[in-house]
XYZ file of C-alpha atoms in Angstrom:
449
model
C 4.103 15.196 76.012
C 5.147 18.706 77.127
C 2.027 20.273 75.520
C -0.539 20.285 72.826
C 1.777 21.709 69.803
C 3.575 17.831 70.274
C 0.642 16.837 69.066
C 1.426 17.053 65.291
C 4.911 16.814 65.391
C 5.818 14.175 63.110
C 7.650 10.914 64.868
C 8.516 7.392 64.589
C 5.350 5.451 66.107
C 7.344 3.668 69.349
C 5.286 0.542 68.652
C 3.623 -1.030 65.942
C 0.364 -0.580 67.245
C -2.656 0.503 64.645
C -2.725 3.470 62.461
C -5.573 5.578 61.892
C -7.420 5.674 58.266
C -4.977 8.293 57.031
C -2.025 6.147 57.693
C -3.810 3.543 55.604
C -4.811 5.430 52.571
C -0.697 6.565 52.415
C 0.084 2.734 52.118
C -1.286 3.012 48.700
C 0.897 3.711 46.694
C 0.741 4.700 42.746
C 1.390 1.746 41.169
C -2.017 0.263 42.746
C -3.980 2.694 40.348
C -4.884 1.896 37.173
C -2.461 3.241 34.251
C -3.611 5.851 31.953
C -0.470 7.045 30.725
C 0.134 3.902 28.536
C -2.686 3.650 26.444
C -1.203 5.257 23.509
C -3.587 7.030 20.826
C -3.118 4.793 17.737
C -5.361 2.232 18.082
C -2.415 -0.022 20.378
C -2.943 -1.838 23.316
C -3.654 -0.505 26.709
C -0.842 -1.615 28.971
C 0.376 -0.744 32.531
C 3.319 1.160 33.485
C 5.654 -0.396 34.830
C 5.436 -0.471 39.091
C 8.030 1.235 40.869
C 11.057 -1.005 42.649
C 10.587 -2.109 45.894
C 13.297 0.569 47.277
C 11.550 2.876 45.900
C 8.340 2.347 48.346
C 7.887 4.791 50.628
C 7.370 1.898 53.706
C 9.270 -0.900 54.098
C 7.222 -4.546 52.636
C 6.946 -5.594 56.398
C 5.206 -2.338 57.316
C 2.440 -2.750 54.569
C -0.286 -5.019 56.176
C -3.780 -4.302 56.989
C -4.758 -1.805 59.816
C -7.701 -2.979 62.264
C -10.550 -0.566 61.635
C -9.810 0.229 58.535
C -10.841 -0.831 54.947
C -8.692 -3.432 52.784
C -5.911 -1.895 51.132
C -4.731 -3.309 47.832
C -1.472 -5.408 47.819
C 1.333 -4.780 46.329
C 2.688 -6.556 43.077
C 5.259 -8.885 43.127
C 7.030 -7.462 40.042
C 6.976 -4.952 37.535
C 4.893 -5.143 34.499
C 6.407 -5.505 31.397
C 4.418 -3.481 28.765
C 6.292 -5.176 25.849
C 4.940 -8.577 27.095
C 1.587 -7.444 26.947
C 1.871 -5.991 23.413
C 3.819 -9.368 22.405
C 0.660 -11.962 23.511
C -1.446 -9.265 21.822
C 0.453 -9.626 18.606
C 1.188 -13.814 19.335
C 0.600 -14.527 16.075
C 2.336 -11.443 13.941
C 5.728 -12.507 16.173
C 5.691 -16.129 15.825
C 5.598 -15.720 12.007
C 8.016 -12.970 11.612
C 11.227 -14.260 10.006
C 12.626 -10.226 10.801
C 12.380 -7.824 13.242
C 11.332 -5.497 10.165
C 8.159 -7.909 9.652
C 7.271 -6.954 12.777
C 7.962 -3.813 12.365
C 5.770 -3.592 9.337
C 2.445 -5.071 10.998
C 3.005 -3.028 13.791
C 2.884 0.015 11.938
C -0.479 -1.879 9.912
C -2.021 -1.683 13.423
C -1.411 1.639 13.699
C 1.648 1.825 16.351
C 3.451 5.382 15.642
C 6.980 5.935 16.590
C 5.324 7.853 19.747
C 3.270 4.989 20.740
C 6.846 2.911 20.872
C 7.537 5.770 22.904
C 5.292 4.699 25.861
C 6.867 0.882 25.430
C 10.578 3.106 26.310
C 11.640 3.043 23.168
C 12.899 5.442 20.412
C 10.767 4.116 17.205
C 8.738 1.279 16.410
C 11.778 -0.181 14.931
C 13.632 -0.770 18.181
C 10.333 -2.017 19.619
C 10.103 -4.242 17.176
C 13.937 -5.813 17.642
C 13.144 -6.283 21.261
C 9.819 -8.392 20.306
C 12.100 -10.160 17.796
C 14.725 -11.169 19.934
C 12.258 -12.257 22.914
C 10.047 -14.104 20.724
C 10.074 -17.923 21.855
C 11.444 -20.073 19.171
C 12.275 -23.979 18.821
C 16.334 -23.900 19.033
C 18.620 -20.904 19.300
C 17.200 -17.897 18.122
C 18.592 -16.938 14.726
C 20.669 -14.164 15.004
C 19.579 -10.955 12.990
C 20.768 -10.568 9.789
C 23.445 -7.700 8.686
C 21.134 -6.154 6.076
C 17.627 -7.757 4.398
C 18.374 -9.511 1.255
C 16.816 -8.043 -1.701
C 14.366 -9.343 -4.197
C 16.932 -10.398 -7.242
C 15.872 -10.180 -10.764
C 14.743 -13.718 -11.874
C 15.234 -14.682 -16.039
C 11.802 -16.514 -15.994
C 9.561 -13.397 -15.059
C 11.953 -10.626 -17.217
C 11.630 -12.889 -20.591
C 7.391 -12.972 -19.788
C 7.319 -9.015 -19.507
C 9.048 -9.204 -23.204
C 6.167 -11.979 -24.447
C 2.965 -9.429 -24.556
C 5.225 -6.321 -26.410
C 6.575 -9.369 -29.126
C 2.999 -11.003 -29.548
C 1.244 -7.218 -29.680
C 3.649 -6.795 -32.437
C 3.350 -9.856 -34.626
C -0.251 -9.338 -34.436
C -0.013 -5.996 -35.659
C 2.022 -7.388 -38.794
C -0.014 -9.923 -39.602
C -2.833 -7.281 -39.661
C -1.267 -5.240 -41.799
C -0.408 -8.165 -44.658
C -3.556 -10.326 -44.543
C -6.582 -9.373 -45.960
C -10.790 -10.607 -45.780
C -11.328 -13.938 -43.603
C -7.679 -14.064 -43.144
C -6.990 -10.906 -41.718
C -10.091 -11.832 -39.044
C -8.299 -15.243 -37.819
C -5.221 -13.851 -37.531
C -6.366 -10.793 -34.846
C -8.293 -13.225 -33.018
C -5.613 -15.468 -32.770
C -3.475 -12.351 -31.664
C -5.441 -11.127 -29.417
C -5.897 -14.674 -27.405
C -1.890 -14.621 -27.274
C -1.561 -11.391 -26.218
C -4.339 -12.108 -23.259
C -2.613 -15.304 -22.044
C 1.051 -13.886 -22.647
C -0.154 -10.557 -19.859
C -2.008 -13.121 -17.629
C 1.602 -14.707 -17.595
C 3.431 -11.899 -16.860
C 1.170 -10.357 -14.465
C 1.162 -13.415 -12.228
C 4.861 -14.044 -11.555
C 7.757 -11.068 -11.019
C 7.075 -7.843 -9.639
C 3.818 -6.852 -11.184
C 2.246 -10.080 -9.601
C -0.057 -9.796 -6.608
C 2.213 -10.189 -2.987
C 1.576 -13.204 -0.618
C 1.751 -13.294 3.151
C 1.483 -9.586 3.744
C 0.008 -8.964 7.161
C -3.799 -8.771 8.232
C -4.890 -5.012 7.057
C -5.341 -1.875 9.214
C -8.702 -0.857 10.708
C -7.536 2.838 9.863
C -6.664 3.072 5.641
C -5.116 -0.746 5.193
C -6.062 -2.639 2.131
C -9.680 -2.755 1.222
C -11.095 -6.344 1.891
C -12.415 -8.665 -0.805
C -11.152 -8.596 -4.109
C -11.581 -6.079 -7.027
C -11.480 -7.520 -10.351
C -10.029 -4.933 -12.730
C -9.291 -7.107 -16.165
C -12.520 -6.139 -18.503
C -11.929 -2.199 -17.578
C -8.246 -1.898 -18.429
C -9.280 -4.400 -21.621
C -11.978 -1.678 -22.385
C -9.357 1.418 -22.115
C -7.136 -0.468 -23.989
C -9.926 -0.989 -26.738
C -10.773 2.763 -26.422
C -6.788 2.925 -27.065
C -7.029 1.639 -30.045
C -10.617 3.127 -31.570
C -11.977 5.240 -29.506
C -10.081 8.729 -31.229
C -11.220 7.074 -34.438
C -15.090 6.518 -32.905
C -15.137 9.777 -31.623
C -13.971 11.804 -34.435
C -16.489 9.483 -37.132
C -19.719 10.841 -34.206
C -18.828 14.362 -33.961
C -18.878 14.027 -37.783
C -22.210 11.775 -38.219
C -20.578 8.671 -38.360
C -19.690 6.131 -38.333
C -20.787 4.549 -42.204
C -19.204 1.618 -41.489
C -17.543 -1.264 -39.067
C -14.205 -0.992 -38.218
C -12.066 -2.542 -41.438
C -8.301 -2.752 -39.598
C -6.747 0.332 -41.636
C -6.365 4.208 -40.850
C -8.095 5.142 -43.471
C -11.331 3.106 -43.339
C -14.656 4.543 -42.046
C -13.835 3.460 -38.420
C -9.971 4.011 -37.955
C -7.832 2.204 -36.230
C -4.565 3.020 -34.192
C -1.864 0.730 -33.604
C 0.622 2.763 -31.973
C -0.803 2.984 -28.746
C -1.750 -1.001 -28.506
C 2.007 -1.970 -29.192
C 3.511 0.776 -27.110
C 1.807 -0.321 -24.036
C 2.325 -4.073 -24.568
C 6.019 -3.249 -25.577
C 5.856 -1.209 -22.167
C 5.185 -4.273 -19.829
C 8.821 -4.914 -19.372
C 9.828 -1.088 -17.870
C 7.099 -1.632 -15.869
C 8.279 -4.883 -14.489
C 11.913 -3.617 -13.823
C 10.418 -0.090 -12.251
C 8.077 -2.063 -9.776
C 11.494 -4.457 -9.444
C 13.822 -1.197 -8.477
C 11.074 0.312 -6.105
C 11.124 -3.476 -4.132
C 14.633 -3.790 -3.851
C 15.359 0.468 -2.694
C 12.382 -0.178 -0.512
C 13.676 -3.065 1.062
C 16.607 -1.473 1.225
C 15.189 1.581 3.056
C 13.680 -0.117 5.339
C 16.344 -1.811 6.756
C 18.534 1.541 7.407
C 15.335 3.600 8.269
C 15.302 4.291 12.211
C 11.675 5.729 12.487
C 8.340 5.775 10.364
C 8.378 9.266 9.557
C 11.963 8.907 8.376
C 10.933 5.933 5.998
C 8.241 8.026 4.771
C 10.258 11.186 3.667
C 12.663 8.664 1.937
C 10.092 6.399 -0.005
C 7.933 9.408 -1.276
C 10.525 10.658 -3.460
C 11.577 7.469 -4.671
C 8.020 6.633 -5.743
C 8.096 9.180 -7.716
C 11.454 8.733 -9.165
C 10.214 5.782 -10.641
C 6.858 6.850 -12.220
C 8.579 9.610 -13.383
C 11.540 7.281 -14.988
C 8.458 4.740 -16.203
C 7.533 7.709 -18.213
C 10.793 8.715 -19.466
C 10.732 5.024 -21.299
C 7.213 5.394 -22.258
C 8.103 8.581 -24.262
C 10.663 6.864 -25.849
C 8.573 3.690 -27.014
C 5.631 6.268 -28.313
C 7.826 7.524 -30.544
C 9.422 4.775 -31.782
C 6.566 2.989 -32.502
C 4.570 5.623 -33.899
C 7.485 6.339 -36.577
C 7.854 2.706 -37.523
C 3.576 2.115 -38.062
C 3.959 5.467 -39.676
C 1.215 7.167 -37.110
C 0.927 9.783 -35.631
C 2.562 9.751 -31.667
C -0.253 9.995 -29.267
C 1.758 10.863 -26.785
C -1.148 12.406 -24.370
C -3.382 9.594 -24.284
C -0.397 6.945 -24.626
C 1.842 9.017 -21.270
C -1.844 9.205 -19.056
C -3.019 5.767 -19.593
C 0.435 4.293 -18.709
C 0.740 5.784 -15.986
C -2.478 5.132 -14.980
C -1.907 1.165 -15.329
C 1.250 1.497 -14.118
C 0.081 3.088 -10.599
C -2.753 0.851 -10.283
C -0.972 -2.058 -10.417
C 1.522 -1.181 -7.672
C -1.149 -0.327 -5.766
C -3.170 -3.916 -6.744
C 0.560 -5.637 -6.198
C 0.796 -4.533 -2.103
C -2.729 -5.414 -1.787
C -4.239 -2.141 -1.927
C -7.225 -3.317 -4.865
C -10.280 -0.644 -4.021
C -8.870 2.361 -5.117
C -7.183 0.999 -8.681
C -11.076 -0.525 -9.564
C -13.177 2.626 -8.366
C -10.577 4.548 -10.964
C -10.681 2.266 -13.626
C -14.055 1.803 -13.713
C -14.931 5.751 -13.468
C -11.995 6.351 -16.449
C -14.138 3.834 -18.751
C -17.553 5.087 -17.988
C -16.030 8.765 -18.512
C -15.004 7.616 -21.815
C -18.281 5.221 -22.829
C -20.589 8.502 -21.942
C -18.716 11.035 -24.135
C -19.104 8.667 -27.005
C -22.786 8.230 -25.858
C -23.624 11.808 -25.235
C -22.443 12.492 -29.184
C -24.565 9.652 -30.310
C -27.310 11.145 -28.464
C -27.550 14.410 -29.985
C -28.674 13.333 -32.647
C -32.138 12.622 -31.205
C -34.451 14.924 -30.937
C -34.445 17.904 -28.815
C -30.689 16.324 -27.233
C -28.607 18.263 -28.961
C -27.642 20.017 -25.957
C -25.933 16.928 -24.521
C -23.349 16.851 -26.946
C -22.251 20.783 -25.467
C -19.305 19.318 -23.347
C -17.574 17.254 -26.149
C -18.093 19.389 -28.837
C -16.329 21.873 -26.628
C -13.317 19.523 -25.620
C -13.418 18.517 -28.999
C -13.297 21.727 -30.521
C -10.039 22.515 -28.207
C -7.633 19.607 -28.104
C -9.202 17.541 -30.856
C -10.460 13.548 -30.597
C -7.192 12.498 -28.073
C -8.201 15.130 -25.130
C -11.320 13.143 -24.110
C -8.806 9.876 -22.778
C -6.185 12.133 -22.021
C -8.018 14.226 -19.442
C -9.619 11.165 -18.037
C -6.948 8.908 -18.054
C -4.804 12.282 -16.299
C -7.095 13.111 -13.733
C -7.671 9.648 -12.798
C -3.193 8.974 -12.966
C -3.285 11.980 -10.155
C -5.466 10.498 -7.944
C -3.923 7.121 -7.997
C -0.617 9.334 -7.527
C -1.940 10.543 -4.634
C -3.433 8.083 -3.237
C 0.223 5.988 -3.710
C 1.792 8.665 -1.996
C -0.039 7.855 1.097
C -0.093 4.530 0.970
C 2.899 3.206 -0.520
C 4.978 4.819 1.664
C 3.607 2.763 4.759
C 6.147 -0.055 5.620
C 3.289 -2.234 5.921
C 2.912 -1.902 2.448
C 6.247 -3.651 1.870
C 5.855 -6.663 4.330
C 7.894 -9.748 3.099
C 6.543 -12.387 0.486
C 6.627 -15.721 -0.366
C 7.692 -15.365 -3.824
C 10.831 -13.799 -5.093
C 10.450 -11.112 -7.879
């Protein structure tokens, strides 16, 4: 060396003699540290990044071994890690079962993976991610090959003539009210009423309205509510109130009633039929609507290349269908009322359909909490105005009777179901809007509807 400035001249070391503790710490290179970058923020797994190629070290493999007088330095991995891998063992189970990459797809996106969490796996949306854990997915045999697009749910005879049963018994009942009279008359609603029970247990257990099998385990973050809600003696108590609740109401506010219910309009206690056998009739709509949303789901979720792009295209077609549900109940409330020469209901009729409509596409993909909080809430809103009116006629109470008088006085008898039956519709809507649109929601089933 010529002088001191040769000092720290970088060269080639001459021999491969021992480096100092600096020389050491550079052997380390980045893939040695833990990964931070790949823990993505939905609730996924925490993977590593995948370690850089071996050209890309910045020492050749036979140049990495330990220096005397220094501390151990961390070896090098034989090969790169393979993120996908990781999130495959994590979701064994979900993968083994899938009979579609859109299965996976769909409990992915119940675990909460977002398009930018498939992202960190190097790749576009969780759709893509979910093709590659398709295709790698150990199987006995060749691997099926993908199909060209997802069959849809056909419409089966067997479920579309039960949706018809309920509407046809609802309506023989209602005649056979009508033309029988003392004892008679009293056998032949009981009898109706036991057919019309069985005939909507019937339809409600096979077609579209029936509740899905083999959806996949529920989100920790907004997935279906565990346990199950029973729903059956509320909607039979709005669909009592249906029937004599305006009639109830009207008798209380006046200081009735003088009398038990006798089957007529005109009797002390009066009865409306119109509603009854416009919801029954209504069963079938509401079979082929939850029908058309399956099949342009399924549909939509085949094409769809990202979450947020399903989204914005089920939204609207969710409500295309309520909105189309309605359209058909309008036109059974009138026809009905005109042919039991009532009057057409058509607030109270419109607001509890499409309450029971969106409750039971909510109960269908498995989403039961919401639909019984509602119901229940509808019919207590409904038992307490006809309790507050009662009421007031105690003593010093009359002041509880304020708020229905008040409706009462402004849009008559039928504004006490409509306004509960609307408010609670909205929040169901809203609630659908949000959940609904989730391709988890639409996971494959064992039965066809």
């Amino acid at each position: 060396m010529s002088g001191l400035g040769e000092l720290d001249r970088p060269a080639t070391p001459a021999s491969p003699g021992a480096r100092d503790e600096r020389s050491g710490e550079w052997l380390v290179s980045e893939d040695t540290a833990p990964s931070t970058d790949a823990r993505h923020d939905s609730g996924g797994p925490a993977v590593d990044t995948p370690a850089e190629s071996p050209a890309e070290s910045p020492l050749p493999a036979s140049d990495a071994r330990p220096c005397p007088g220094s501390g151990p330095v961390a070896p090098r991995r034989g090969g790169a890690v393979d993120p996908v891998k990781a999130l495959m063992h994590r979701h064994r189970e979900l993968c083994e079962r899938a009979v579609d990459p859109l299965e996976i797809a769909a409990g992915l996106e119940a675990h909460g993976v977002t398009d930018r969490t498939a992202a960190r796996f190097r790749h576009r949306d969780v759709f893509s991610l979910a093709e590659e854990m398709y295709a790698r997915v150990p199987r006995d045999g060749d691997t099926p090959p993908r199909p060209e697009s997802t069959p849809a749910p056909r419409a089966r005879l067997d479920w579309a003539l039960l949706t018809l049963l309920p509407g046809a018994l609802t309506t023989a009942t209602v005649v056979g009210l009508r033309l029988t009279h003392g004892q008679a008359r009293l056998l032949a609603v009981t009898a109706g009423v036991l057919a019309v029970a069985l005939a909507l247990r019937a339809a409600l257990r096979r077609g579209p309205l029936s509740r899905r099998r083999g959806r996949p385990s529920s989100s920790p973050r907004g997935g279906p509510h565990p346990g199950r809600h029973r729903t059956g003696g509320w909607t039979c108590w709005l669909l009592t109130y249906a029937a004599l609740g305006d009639g109830l109401l009207r008798a209380a506010a006046d200081g009735g009633p003088d009398g038990l219910p006798t089957g007529t309009a005109d009797g002390p206690w009066p009865l409306a039929t119109a509603p009854l056998v416009t919801l029954a009739l209504a069963c079938a709509p509401a079979a082929w609507c939850a029908h058309l949303l399956a099949v342009s789901v399924r549909r939509r979720l085949g094409i769809s290349r990202g979450l947020d792009e399903f989204v914005a295209s089920v939204r609207p077609l969710l409500l295309g269908i309520l909105a189309l549900f309605l359209c058909a109940l309008v036109l059974l409330t009138g026809a009905c009322a005109a042919a039991l020469g009532e009057p057409a209901a058509y607030p109270g009729t419109l607001t509890l359909g499409a309450l029971l409509l969106l409750s039971r596409l909510l109960t269908v993909h498995g989403f039961t909490h919401a639909p019984a909080v509602v119901l229940r809430a509808v019919g207590a809103a409904e038992a307490i105005a006809l309790a507050t009116l009662l009421a007031g006629r105690l003593p010093r109470c009359g002041f509880l009777t304020a708020p229905v008088d008040t409706l009462l006085a402004a849009w008559g008898p039928a504004g006490v179901p409509a306004l509960a039956c609307g408010a609670a519709a909205l929040t169901l809507l809203i609630h659908a809007t949000r959940t609904l649109t989730r391709a988890s929601a639409h996971a494959r089933t064992d039965q066809p509807c």
